[in-house]
Amino acid sequence: MFSIFSLKALIVACLLVWASDGAAINVLTDFGARDDNATDNSVALQAAFNVAPAGSTLFFPFNSVGVYRLSAALLVTRDRITVKCSPGTTLYWTALGTGVFQGYPSKVGIQVTGHQFRLEDCTLRGPHVGVYIDDAYLVTVEGISTVNRLQGLTVLHSEFFDAGSGGLITSFVDRVFIEHSNFHHLGYFGAMFNSSNGGKVVSSRFASIGPGKSGNQYGLSLTHRSAGYSSDPAAGTKQAANPFCSNWVVADNEAEDIDWVGFDTHGCYECSFTRNHVYATRQGISVSGSSGSAAGYGGADNSITDNFITSARKDGSSSGRENTWFGINANGGLIVPSKRIKITGNIIHGKGIKDNINAGSIQCVFCDDVDISHNSIYAWAGIGIQISVPAPTTNIRVAFNMFGPLVDASDTVAWAVGCRSCGYMTTGSVTVVYNALKALGGVAARIGFYSLNFSGDHIITGNDFDEATVAPIQILNN
C-alpha cells in the first residue's frame, strides 16, 4: 500500500536530485524514519543517503525516545555528507550490516566511501556486548589506495560503543579530525587509522576496550596493513603501498581500562602524543615499529611529551595492571630503527616488571637520535629507562630525568638507566647526564646506570645516583 509517508519521501527525493549542491534533510519528517526504539529504519535511511546530493546534512531529531533502530549497513558514497543528531539521539544497530573493508567482508553500521564525511553529536550503538567479533565496526571510512585517497573526515561530540571489533576504522584517509568523542566498550579497539595522514585527535576518551584479539586491545591505533610489507621495494618509506601513518597530533585525550595499549602506533612518521592521560593499561603509549611482515621497520620524527601515565584507575584504585610492561615504548626495528624520537616531560607511575630486564617505564630499543629528558618515574620496577644501540652510529641522550621509589625492595634488576647492546656502538654516542635518584623515603634503585659491553663515545656525568644501594654506575665488559 502506498502511504502518505512514501509519497512525501518520493517528492523529497525528486527535489533533492534536482538540487545543485547540498540539502538539509530531516530523516523523520522527510523520509518517515522513527526514533521510537522499535521501527527498523534501515530502508528509509538508506533511501535518504541514496538521494542526498553532495554537501547535504542529514538531521536525526529527538522526537519520541531518541533511538533510531537499524539492522543493515548505511552506505555513504557521496562527498561532503554530514550526519547530525539532536542531543541524546542514538543510532542503534540490532545487527550490523554487510560491508567490505580492505577487500574483506565486514559487518558495519555506516560504510563511507565519499570525501569529507562529518558526524556530529551522535551516539552509535552496536549489538555486541562484551565480546570480540571479527571485522565488526560501527563506522568504516576507506579510500582506494595510497595514490587514490579520501580527503576529510570529521567526528565531533559523538559516542561509539558495543561493536565486536571497533568504533571507527579508516584506510587511506587524509585530514582526519576527532574531537570530544567517546569510544568505549568495544571488542578490539576504540579508533584505528590505517595508512592515514594529517590527523588530529583531541579531547576524546577511549575506555573499557576488550576482550581483544590475540591478547591485544587498543584505545587508539595508528597502523597500516602489514601483509607483504617487507617485499615492497619502498618498504620503510612513505612511498610504500601500505605506508605508516604520518603527521598526526594526539593531544589532551584520556585512555582507561585497556588490557594492552592506551595509544599505539605500528610505525609512524611525524606523530605527536602530548598531554594525554592514561590509566589502568598494560602499556601507556607505544610509538613503536610495526609487526608481521613489517616487524623490522620503525618510524621517524615522533614525539611523546607531557603525558601522565599510571597503572592505577582514574579514581586511584588498583587496576590489577600494576607494574606490567611499559609506560612508554618507542622501539624500532632491526632493519630500520626508530629515528629522531623525543620523549620528554612525562610522568609515569607503576610501570616496568620486577626482576625483568625486558620491560621498563620507558623503553627505546633499536632507536637512533633519541632525546629522553625531564621525565619523572615513580613506583617503578625492573628498569626505569631502557635503551639499546641498533647501529654503530647511534646517538642517545638521557638527561634530567627523576627516578622516584621502587615498588619492591626485592627487585633483582632495579636499574634507573640500563643500556643494552651498547658494545655495538663505534662512532655514535650515549649521553647520560644530570639524572637523579630520589627515593623520597621509599626504596631506592640498586644501580643508577648499568651497561653491558659499553663502547664508543659516551658521556656519563653530573648524575645524582648516590642513593643507589649497589652502585651509582656499573659497566660490565666481557
Tab-separated table of C-alpha atoms in Angstrom:
chain	number	residue	atom	x	y	z
A	1	MET	CA	0.000	0.000	0.000
A	2	PHE	CA	1.377	3.409	-0.959
A	3	SER	CA	1.325	5.523	2.226
A	4	ILE	CA	1.326	9.293	2.580
A	5	PHE	CA	4.856	8.945	4.035
A	6	SER	CA	6.020	7.099	0.910
A	7	LEU	CA	4.542	9.805	-1.322
A	8	LYS	CA	6.206	12.544	0.707
A	9	ALA	CA	9.542	10.728	0.590
A	10	LEU	CA	9.237	10.402	-3.202
A	11	ILE	CA	8.573	14.123	-3.596
A	12	VAL	CA	11.538	14.990	-1.337
A	13	ALA	CA	13.761	12.603	-3.285
A	14	CYS	CA	12.852	14.264	-6.588
A	15	LEU	CA	13.596	17.700	-5.171
A	16	LEU	CA	16.968	16.549	-3.828
A	17	VAL	CA	18.000	15.077	-7.158
A	18	TRP	CA	17.317	18.458	-8.766
A	19	ALA	CA	19.314	20.304	-6.078
A	20	SER	CA	22.608	21.630	-7.401
A	21	ASP	CA	24.691	21.120	-4.256
A	22	GLY	CA	23.598	20.140	-0.800
A	23	ALA	CA	20.348	19.887	1.070
A	24	ALA	CA	19.045	19.851	4.626
A	25	ILE	CA	17.238	16.579	5.213
A	26	ASN	CA	15.158	15.730	8.269
A	27	VAL	CA	15.093	11.935	8.240
A	28	LEU	CA	11.969	11.864	10.410
A	29	THR	CA	9.752	14.264	8.510
A	30	ASP	CA	11.233	13.821	5.024
A	31	PHE	CA	11.758	10.046	4.916
A	32	GLY	CA	9.469	8.661	7.584
A	33	ALA	CA	12.157	7.422	9.962
A	34	ARG	CA	11.083	6.806	13.562
A	35	ASP	CA	13.077	7.252	16.769
A	36	ASP	CA	10.743	5.000	18.783
A	37	ASN	CA	13.332	2.241	19.506
A	38	ALA	CA	11.020	-0.185	17.706
A	39	THR	CA	10.833	0.662	13.977
A	40	ASP	CA	13.582	-0.695	11.720
A	41	ASN	CA	14.735	2.411	9.851
A	42	SER	CA	17.298	0.732	7.570
A	43	VAL	CA	15.350	1.134	4.311
A	44	ALA	CA	14.156	4.680	4.999
A	45	LEU	CA	17.611	5.926	5.998
A	46	GLN	CA	19.400	4.289	3.069
A	47	ALA	CA	16.865	5.941	0.777
A	48	ALA	CA	17.805	9.297	2.322
A	49	PHE	CA	21.522	8.695	1.737
A	50	ASN	CA	20.873	7.471	-1.804
A	51	VAL	CA	19.225	10.686	-2.960
A	52	ALA	CA	21.114	13.233	-0.833
A	53	PRO	CA	23.394	15.239	-3.151
A	54	ALA	CA	26.955	16.114	-2.220
A	55	GLY	CA	27.130	18.650	0.562
A	56	SER	CA	23.904	17.528	2.287
A	57	THR	CA	23.201	17.357	6.012
A	58	LEU	CA	21.024	14.533	7.292
A	59	PHE	CA	19.453	15.542	10.595
A	60	PHE	CA	18.275	12.977	13.149
A	61	PRO	CA	15.906	14.776	15.549
A	62	PHE	CA	14.860	13.622	19.020
A	63	ASN	CA	11.110	13.230	18.686
A	64	SER	CA	9.916	10.162	20.609
A	65	VAL	CA	12.537	8.270	22.647
A	66	GLY	CA	15.564	9.288	20.558
A	67	VAL	CA	16.557	5.802	19.342
A	68	TYR	CA	16.633	5.002	15.611
A	69	ARG	CA	16.892	1.242	15.171
A	70	LEU	CA	18.701	-0.293	12.200
A	71	SER	CA	19.596	-3.788	11.008
A	72	ALA	CA	21.630	-3.058	7.875
A	73	ALA	CA	24.638	-1.032	6.772
A	74	LEU	CA	24.147	2.550	5.667
A	75	LEU	CA	26.263	3.221	2.568
A	76	VAL	CA	27.537	6.787	2.137
A	77	THR	CA	29.045	7.263	-1.311
A	78	ARG	CA	28.647	10.986	-1.988
A	79	ASP	CA	31.055	13.703	-0.868
A	80	ARG	CA	30.598	16.201	1.967
A	81	ILE	CA	27.783	14.367	3.717
A	82	THR	CA	27.069	15.393	7.321
A	83	VAL	CA	25.150	13.265	9.804
A	84	LYS	CA	23.960	15.433	12.687
A	85	CYS	CA	21.882	14.348	15.696
A	86	SER	CA	19.848	16.143	18.319
A	87	PRO	CA	21.330	15.787	21.821
A	88	GLY	CA	20.547	12.384	23.296
A	89	THR	CA	19.854	10.725	19.944
A	90	THR	CA	21.154	7.182	19.272
A	91	LEU	CA	21.560	5.172	16.082
A	92	TYR	CA	21.188	1.581	17.341
A	93	TRP	CA	22.087	-1.396	15.158
A	94	THR	CA	20.362	-4.540	16.384
A	95	ALA	CA	22.517	-6.244	13.753
A	96	LEU	CA	25.395	-4.780	11.777
A	97	GLY	CA	25.021	-4.954	8.024
A	98	THR	CA	27.193	-6.430	5.296
A	99	GLY	CA	30.107	-4.295	4.162
A	100	VAL	CA	33.625	-4.511	2.749
A	101	PHE	CA	36.805	-3.131	4.318
A	102	GLN	CA	40.325	-3.533	2.886
A	103	GLY	CA	38.908	-6.023	0.417
A	104	TYR	CA	37.426	-8.323	3.051
A	105	PRO	CA	33.794	-8.854	4.078
A	106	SER	CA	32.901	-6.960	7.212
A	107	LYS	CA	29.999	-6.207	9.489
A	108	VAL	CA	29.376	-2.478	9.536
A	109	GLY	CA	26.975	0.234	10.648
A	110	ILE	CA	27.984	3.091	8.326
A	111	GLN	CA	30.304	2.497	5.358
A	112	VAL	CA	31.759	5.709	3.924
A	113	THR	CA	33.488	5.952	0.551
A	114	GLY	CA	32.956	9.682	-0.067
A	115	HIS	CA	35.203	12.625	0.764
A	116	GLN	CA	34.689	14.901	3.791
A	117	PHE	CA	32.215	12.819	5.765
A	118	ARG	CA	31.150	14.514	9.003
A	119	LEU	CA	29.480	13.056	12.116
A	120	GLU	CA	28.198	15.407	14.813
A	121	ASP	CA	26.530	14.914	18.190
A	122	CYS	CA	25.503	11.294	17.555
A	123	THR	CA	25.604	8.161	19.687
A	124	LEU	CA	26.297	4.992	17.697
A	125	ARG	CA	25.481	1.704	19.404
A	126	GLY	CA	26.120	-1.787	18.083
A	127	PRO	CA	24.714	-5.206	19.019
A	128	HIS	CA	27.830	-6.783	20.565
A	129	VAL	CA	28.170	-6.506	24.343
A	130	GLY	CA	31.413	-7.643	25.983
A	131	VAL	CA	32.587	-9.885	23.124
A	132	TYR	CA	35.094	-9.819	20.275
A	133	ILE	CA	33.634	-10.287	16.797
A	134	ASP	CA	35.917	-10.324	13.746
A	135	ASP	CA	35.665	-7.307	11.421
A	136	ALA	CA	32.644	-5.727	13.142
A	137	TYR	CA	32.753	-1.908	13.018
A	138	LEU	CA	30.324	0.903	13.642
A	139	VAL	CA	31.892	3.201	11.011
A	140	THR	CA	34.360	2.469	8.210
A	141	VAL	CA	35.888	5.180	6.004
A	142	GLU	CA	38.077	3.958	3.163
A	143	GLY	CA	39.939	5.303	0.171
A	144	ILE	CA	41.015	3.068	-2.699
A	145	SER	CA	44.816	3.107	-2.378
A	146	THR	CA	47.730	5.234	-1.237
A	147	VAL	CA	47.516	7.211	-4.511
A	148	ASN	CA	43.701	7.385	-4.561
A	149	ARG	CA	42.860	8.568	-1.067
A	150	LEU	CA	39.838	10.058	0.602
A	151	GLN	CA	40.183	13.621	1.837
A	152	GLY	CA	38.485	14.747	5.008
A	153	LEU	CA	36.804	13.050	7.976
A	154	THR	CA	35.371	14.885	10.984
A	155	VAL	CA	33.831	13.393	14.147
A	156	LEU	CA	32.585	15.800	16.810
A	157	HIS	CA	30.884	15.162	20.152
A	158	SER	CA	29.954	11.590	19.265
A	159	GLU	CA	29.904	8.269	21.099
A	160	PHE	CA	30.686	4.732	19.905
A	161	PHE	CA	30.036	1.529	21.871
A	162	ASP	CA	29.052	-2.148	21.688
A	163	ALA	CA	30.729	-3.244	18.447
A	164	GLY	CA	32.664	-6.515	18.320
A	165	SER	CA	35.829	-5.025	16.782
A	166	GLY	CA	35.825	-1.224	16.954
A	167	GLY	CA	34.029	2.071	16.758
A	168	LEU	CA	35.782	3.817	13.850
A	169	ILE	CA	38.297	2.474	11.340
A	170	THR	CA	39.850	4.167	8.298
A	171	SER	CA	42.168	3.268	5.454
A	172	PHE	CA	43.868	5.730	3.076
A	173	VAL	CA	42.115	8.779	4.527
A	174	ASP	CA	43.764	12.190	4.979
A	175	ARG	CA	42.783	15.241	7.053
A	176	VAL	CA	41.058	13.466	9.941
A	177	PHE	CA	39.730	15.442	12.897
A	178	ILE	CA	38.239	13.808	16.013
A	179	GLU	CA	37.198	15.969	18.958
A	180	HIS	CA	35.223	15.480	22.193
A	181	SER	CA	34.197	11.946	21.307
A	182	ASN	CA	33.871	8.820	23.443
A	183	PHE	CA	34.896	5.307	22.367
A	184	HIS	CA	34.102	2.635	24.945
A	185	HIS	CA	33.013	-0.985	25.446
A	186	LEU	CA	34.348	-2.094	22.073
A	187	GLY	CA	35.797	-5.530	21.394
A	188	TYR	CA	39.258	-4.758	19.982
A	189	PHE	CA	39.911	-1.015	19.593
A	190	GLY	CA	38.287	2.355	20.014
A	191	ALA	CA	39.501	4.018	16.806
A	192	MET	CA	42.012	2.672	14.287
A	193	PHE	CA	43.571	4.540	11.368
A	194	ASN	CA	45.352	2.641	8.567
A	195	SER	CA	47.803	4.468	6.276
A	196	SER	CA	46.006	7.721	7.025
A	197	ASN	CA	47.733	11.108	7.175
A	198	GLY	CA	47.298	14.566	8.601
A	199	GLY	CA	45.116	13.618	11.554
A	200	LYS	CA	44.250	15.243	14.849
A	201	VAL	CA	42.539	13.528	17.785
A	202	VAL	CA	41.866	15.800	20.734
A	203	SER	CA	39.877	15.857	23.980
A	204	SER	CA	38.427	12.392	23.432
A	205	ARG	CA	38.104	9.283	25.594
A	206	PHE	CA	38.980	5.642	24.948
A	207	ALA	CA	37.956	3.193	27.651
A	208	SER	CA	36.898	-0.353	28.517
A	209	ILE	CA	38.240	-1.983	25.367
A	210	GLY	CA	38.208	-5.778	25.192
A	211	PRO	CA	38.308	-8.764	25.365
A	212	GLY	CA	40.528	-8.139	22.337
A	213	LYS	CA	42.193	-10.195	19.637
A	214	SER	CA	45.275	-12.374	20.279
A	215	GLY	CA	45.753	-10.623	23.616
A	216	ASN	CA	45.774	-7.169	22.022
A	217	GLN	CA	43.462	-4.242	22.712
A	218	TYR	CA	43.988	-0.617	21.707
A	219	GLY	CA	42.336	2.630	22.666
A	220	LEU	CA	43.606	4.450	19.575
A	221	SER	CA	45.906	2.900	16.977
A	222	LEU	CA	47.779	4.472	14.053
A	223	THR	CA	48.706	1.500	11.916
A	224	HIS	CA	48.826	0.040	8.407
A	225	ARG	CA	48.242	-3.232	6.645
A	226	SER	CA	51.489	-5.140	7.178
A	227	ALA	CA	50.900	-8.182	4.947
A	228	GLY	CA	53.608	-8.330	2.272
A	229	TYR	CA	55.234	-5.110	3.512
A	230	SER	CA	58.806	-6.448	3.593
A	231	SER	CA	58.644	-7.418	-0.099
A	232	ASP	CA	57.612	-3.893	-1.127
A	233	PRO	CA	60.621	-2.145	-2.786
A	234	ALA	CA	59.528	1.047	-0.986
A	235	ALA	CA	59.298	-0.589	2.461
A	236	GLY	CA	60.492	1.719	5.207
A	237	THR	CA	59.442	4.857	3.326
A	238	LYS	CA	56.312	6.936	2.870
A	239	GLN	CA	56.110	5.631	-0.697
A	240	ALA	CA	55.209	2.082	0.367
A	241	ALA	CA	51.923	0.675	-0.942
A	242	ASN	CA	50.663	0.432	2.644
A	243	PRO	CA	52.701	3.129	4.383
A	244	PHE	CA	52.797	4.042	8.039
A	245	CYS	CA	50.527	6.863	9.140
A	246	SER	CA	52.143	10.287	9.143
A	247	ASN	CA	51.652	13.787	10.537
A	248	TRP	CA	49.303	13.139	13.473
A	249	VAL	CA	48.609	15.030	16.678
A	250	VAL	CA	47.049	13.062	19.545
A	251	ALA	CA	46.534	15.521	22.383
A	252	ASP	CA	44.563	16.013	25.599
A	253	ASN	CA	42.848	12.630	25.395
A	254	GLU	CA	42.145	10.017	28.041
A	255	ALA	CA	42.505	6.227	27.958
A	256	GLU	CA	41.436	3.867	30.740
A	257	ASP	CA	40.869	0.180	31.439
A	258	ILE	CA	42.558	-1.348	28.394
A	259	ASP	CA	44.465	-4.583	28.909
A	260	TRP	CA	47.119	-3.757	26.334
A	261	VAL	CA	47.874	-0.249	24.958
A	262	GLY	CA	46.147	3.074	25.505
A	263	PHE	CA	47.639	4.915	22.492
A	264	ASP	CA	49.524	2.949	19.852
A	265	THR	CA	51.337	3.160	16.537
A	266	HIS	CA	52.630	0.393	14.302
A	267	GLY	CA	55.179	2.627	12.681
A	268	CYS	CA	54.559	6.355	12.306
A	269	TYR	CA	56.141	9.477	10.813
A	270	GLU	CA	55.852	12.939	12.413
A	271	CYS	CA	53.386	11.799	15.066
A	272	SER	CA	52.969	13.704	18.338
A	273	PHE	CA	51.381	12.370	21.530
A	274	THR	CA	51.064	15.124	24.096
A	275	ARG	CA	49.187	15.941	27.310
A	276	ASN	CA	47.271	12.662	27.274
A	277	HIS	CA	46.208	10.868	30.464
A	278	VAL	CA	46.430	7.075	30.532
A	279	TYR	CA	45.015	4.958	33.354
A	280	ALA	CA	44.929	1.206	34.024
A	281	THR	CA	46.607	-0.140	30.873
A	282	ARG	CA	49.496	-2.589	30.466
A	283	GLN	CA	51.272	-0.190	28.117
A	284	GLY	CA	50.527	3.504	28.232
A	285	ILE	CA	51.795	4.912	24.915
A	286	SER	CA	53.545	2.775	22.311
A	287	VAL	CA	55.036	4.659	19.373
A	288	SER	CA	56.941	1.678	18.098
A	289	GLY	CA	57.803	-0.191	14.937
A	290	SER	CA	55.354	-2.376	13.096
A	291	SER	CA	54.513	-6.088	13.264
A	292	GLY	CA	54.062	-9.084	10.986
A	293	SER	CA	55.875	-8.687	7.675
A	294	ALA	CA	56.773	-5.112	8.706
A	295	ALA	CA	58.251	-6.053	12.104
A	296	GLY	CA	61.756	-4.954	11.103
A	297	TYR	CA	60.751	-1.354	10.354
A	298	GLY	CA	60.448	1.670	12.634
A	299	GLY	CA	59.186	5.188	12.026
A	300	ALA	CA	60.779	8.607	12.439
A	301	ASP	CA	60.366	12.129	13.827
A	302	ASN	CA	57.898	11.220	16.577
A	303	SER	CA	57.406	12.820	19.984
A	304	ILE	CA	55.832	11.717	23.270
A	305	THR	CA	55.657	14.730	25.569
A	306	ASP	CA	53.972	15.886	28.765
A	307	ASN	CA	51.739	12.825	29.208
A	308	PHE	CA	50.557	11.330	32.502
A	309	ILE	CA	50.607	7.530	32.663
A	310	THR	CA	49.640	5.384	35.643
A	311	SER	CA	48.719	1.760	36.176
A	312	ALA	CA	46.000	2.818	38.644
A	313	ARG	CA	42.441	3.646	37.711
A	314	LYS	CA	41.391	7.259	37.379
A	315	ASP	CA	39.832	7.167	40.862
A	316	GLY	CA	43.153	5.952	42.292
A	317	SER	CA	42.039	2.375	42.942
A	318	SER	CA	44.047	-0.678	41.897
A	319	SER	CA	43.553	-1.942	38.356
A	320	GLY	CA	45.418	-5.236	38.663
A	321	ARG	CA	47.804	-3.946	35.985
A	322	GLU	CA	50.394	-2.516	38.340
A	323	ASN	CA	53.974	-2.945	37.122
A	324	THR	CA	53.077	-4.618	33.860
A	325	TRP	CA	55.167	-3.758	30.816
A	326	PHE	CA	55.849	-0.218	29.683
A	327	GLY	CA	54.740	3.293	30.389
A	328	ILE	CA	56.221	4.457	27.064
A	329	ASN	CA	57.513	2.167	24.333
A	330	ALA	CA	59.326	3.703	21.358
A	331	ASN	CA	61.037	0.620	19.951
A	332	GLY	CA	62.141	0.477	16.336
A	333	GLY	CA	63.092	-2.392	14.031
A	334	LEU	CA	66.204	-4.362	13.187
A	335	ILE	CA	66.076	-3.247	9.541
A	336	VAL	CA	65.054	0.378	10.101
A	337	PRO	CA	65.363	1.719	13.662
A	338	SER	CA	63.055	4.389	15.021
A	339	LYS	CA	64.805	7.704	14.343
A	340	ARG	CA	64.666	11.191	15.827
A	341	ILE	CA	62.496	10.391	18.839
A	342	LYS	CA	61.650	12.865	21.591
A	343	ILE	CA	60.372	11.566	24.951
A	344	THR	CA	60.183	14.472	27.375
A	345	GLY	CA	58.208	15.838	30.298
A	346	ASN	CA	56.193	12.696	31.012
A	347	ILE	CA	55.062	11.462	34.433
A	348	ILE	CA	54.946	7.659	34.721
A	349	HIS	CA	53.685	5.708	37.723
A	350	GLY	CA	53.644	1.956	38.360
A	351	LYS	CA	55.353	0.582	35.246
A	352	GLY	CA	58.108	-1.935	34.496
A	353	ILE	CA	58.228	-5.569	35.691
A	354	LYS	CA	60.066	-6.751	38.782
A	355	ASP	CA	63.242	-8.778	38.086
A	356	ASN	CA	62.804	-8.232	34.342
A	357	ILE	CA	65.366	-6.593	32.055
A	358	ASN	CA	62.923	-6.556	29.120
A	359	ALA	CA	60.413	-4.067	30.492
A	360	GLY	CA	60.748	-0.538	31.801
A	361	SER	CA	58.860	2.641	32.473
A	362	ILE	CA	60.410	3.986	29.258
A	363	GLN	CA	61.875	1.733	26.599
A	364	CYS	CA	63.598	2.769	23.393
A	365	VAL	CA	65.227	-0.270	21.836
A	366	PHE	CA	66.512	-0.098	18.252
A	367	CYS	CA	66.281	3.687	18.281
A	368	ASP	CA	68.626	6.356	16.939
A	369	ASP	CA	68.914	10.091	17.603
A	370	VAL	CA	66.832	9.980	20.764
A	371	ASP	CA	66.182	12.586	23.448
A	372	ILE	CA	64.775	11.148	26.699
A	373	SER	CA	64.677	14.000	29.168
A	374	HIS	CA	62.792	15.682	32.014
A	375	ASN	CA	60.637	12.635	32.758
A	376	SER	CA	59.527	11.658	36.290
A	377	ILE	CA	59.204	7.964	37.138
A	378	TYR	CA	57.554	6.625	40.311
A	379	ALA	CA	56.673	3.220	41.816
A	380	TRP	CA	58.682	1.533	39.097
A	381	ALA	CA	60.166	-1.939	38.658
A	382	GLY	CA	62.820	-3.594	36.502
A	383	ILE	CA	64.370	-0.756	34.504
A	384	GLY	CA	63.389	2.904	34.714
A	385	ILE	CA	64.690	3.853	31.255
A	386	GLN	CA	65.956	1.160	28.910
A	387	ILE	CA	67.914	1.989	25.761
A	388	SER	CA	69.827	-0.080	23.237
A	389	VAL	CA	72.100	0.554	20.304
A	390	PRO	CA	70.826	-0.636	16.878
A	391	ALA	CA	73.799	0.641	14.839
A	392	PRO	CA	77.406	1.767	15.333
A	393	THR	CA	76.414	5.394	14.724
A	394	THR	CA	73.611	5.580	17.297
A	395	ASN	CA	73.123	8.761	19.329
A	396	ILE	CA	71.032	8.695	22.513
A	397	ARG	CA	70.654	11.371	25.188
A	398	VAL	CA	69.165	10.609	28.625
A	399	ALA	CA	69.089	13.770	30.740
A	400	PHE	CA	67.364	15.471	33.662
A	401	ASN	CA	65.127	12.505	34.472
A	402	MET	CA	63.998	11.805	38.039
A	403	PHE	CA	63.591	8.286	39.420
A	404	GLY	CA	61.404	8.026	42.490
A	405	PRO	CA	60.993	4.980	44.729
A	406	LEU	CA	60.917	1.402	43.508
A	407	VAL	CA	57.770	-0.576	44.110
A	408	ASP	CA	59.595	-3.607	45.593
A	409	ALA	CA	62.859	-3.765	47.550
A	410	SER	CA	63.460	-7.370	46.409
A	411	ASP	CA	63.688	-6.381	42.714
A	412	THR	CA	66.909	-8.004	41.430
A	413	VAL	CA	67.246	-5.620	38.476
A	414	ALA	CA	66.251	-2.125	39.620
A	415	TRP	CA	68.416	-0.129	37.201
A	416	ALA	CA	67.436	3.514	36.799
A	417	VAL	CA	69.031	3.623	33.334
A	418	GLY	CA	70.000	0.448	31.510
A	419	CYS	CA	71.889	0.321	28.201
A	420	ARG	CA	71.776	-2.989	26.374
A	421	SER	CA	73.897	-3.818	23.306
A	422	CYS	CA	75.972	-0.735	23.944
A	423	GLY	CA	79.118	-2.579	22.878
A	424	TYR	CA	77.882	-2.391	19.287
A	425	MET	CA	78.480	1.342	19.053
A	426	THR	CA	81.658	2.681	17.448
A	427	THR	CA	81.149	6.256	16.247
A	428	GLY	CA	77.883	7.200	17.945
A	429	SER	CA	77.401	8.428	21.490
A	430	VAL	CA	75.340	7.732	24.584
A	431	THR	CA	74.953	10.700	26.892
A	432	VAL	CA	73.575	10.160	30.402
A	433	VAL	CA	73.698	13.424	32.306
A	434	TYR	CA	72.024	15.204	35.236
A	435	ASN	CA	69.613	12.409	36.139
A	436	ALA	CA	68.696	11.816	39.777
A	437	LEU	CA	67.570	9.055	42.129
A	438	LYS	CA	65.104	10.345	44.710
A	439	ALA	CA	63.634	7.517	46.772
A	440	LEU	CA	61.665	10.044	48.830
A	441	GLY	CA	61.783	7.816	51.884
A	442	GLY	CA	60.916	4.700	49.873
A	443	VAL	CA	63.012	2.031	48.160
A	444	ALA	CA	65.972	3.284	46.124
A	445	ALA	CA	67.279	1.760	42.891
A	446	ARG	CA	70.052	-0.822	43.054
A	447	ILE	CA	72.060	0.790	40.241
A	448	GLY	CA	71.930	4.259	38.747
A	449	PHE	CA	73.394	3.456	35.309
A	450	TYR	CA	74.033	-0.092	34.107
A	451	SER	CA	75.608	-1.187	30.846
A	452	LEU	CA	76.972	-4.382	29.377
A	453	ASN	CA	79.881	-4.135	26.931
A	454	PHE	CA	79.864	-0.358	26.769
A	455	SER	CA	81.989	1.158	23.991
A	456	GLY	CA	82.150	4.182	21.745
A	457	ASP	CA	81.872	7.831	22.677
A	458	HIS	CA	79.945	8.151	25.911
A	459	ILE	CA	79.343	10.846	28.480
A	460	ILE	CA	78.130	9.895	31.948
A	461	THR	CA	78.405	12.870	34.222
A	462	GLY	CA	76.534	15.140	36.600
A	463	ASN	CA	74.110	12.421	37.699
A	464	ASP	CA	72.892	12.174	41.288
A	465	PHE	CA	72.902	8.397	41.721
A	466	ASP	CA	74.280	8.392	45.264
A	467	GLU	CA	71.160	6.734	46.686
A	468	ALA	CA	71.763	3.560	44.646
A	469	THR	CA	72.015	0.603	47.031
A	470	VAL	CA	74.588	-1.371	44.970
A	471	ALA	CA	76.441	1.109	42.735
A	472	PRO	CA	75.810	4.518	41.166
A	473	ILE	CA	77.329	3.250	37.894
A	474	GLN	CA	78.066	-0.334	36.842
A	475	ILE	CA	79.619	-1.127	33.463
A	476	LEU	CA	80.455	-4.746	32.723
A	477	ASN	CA	82.699	-5.662	29.802
A	478	ASN	CA	83.110	-9.273	28.715
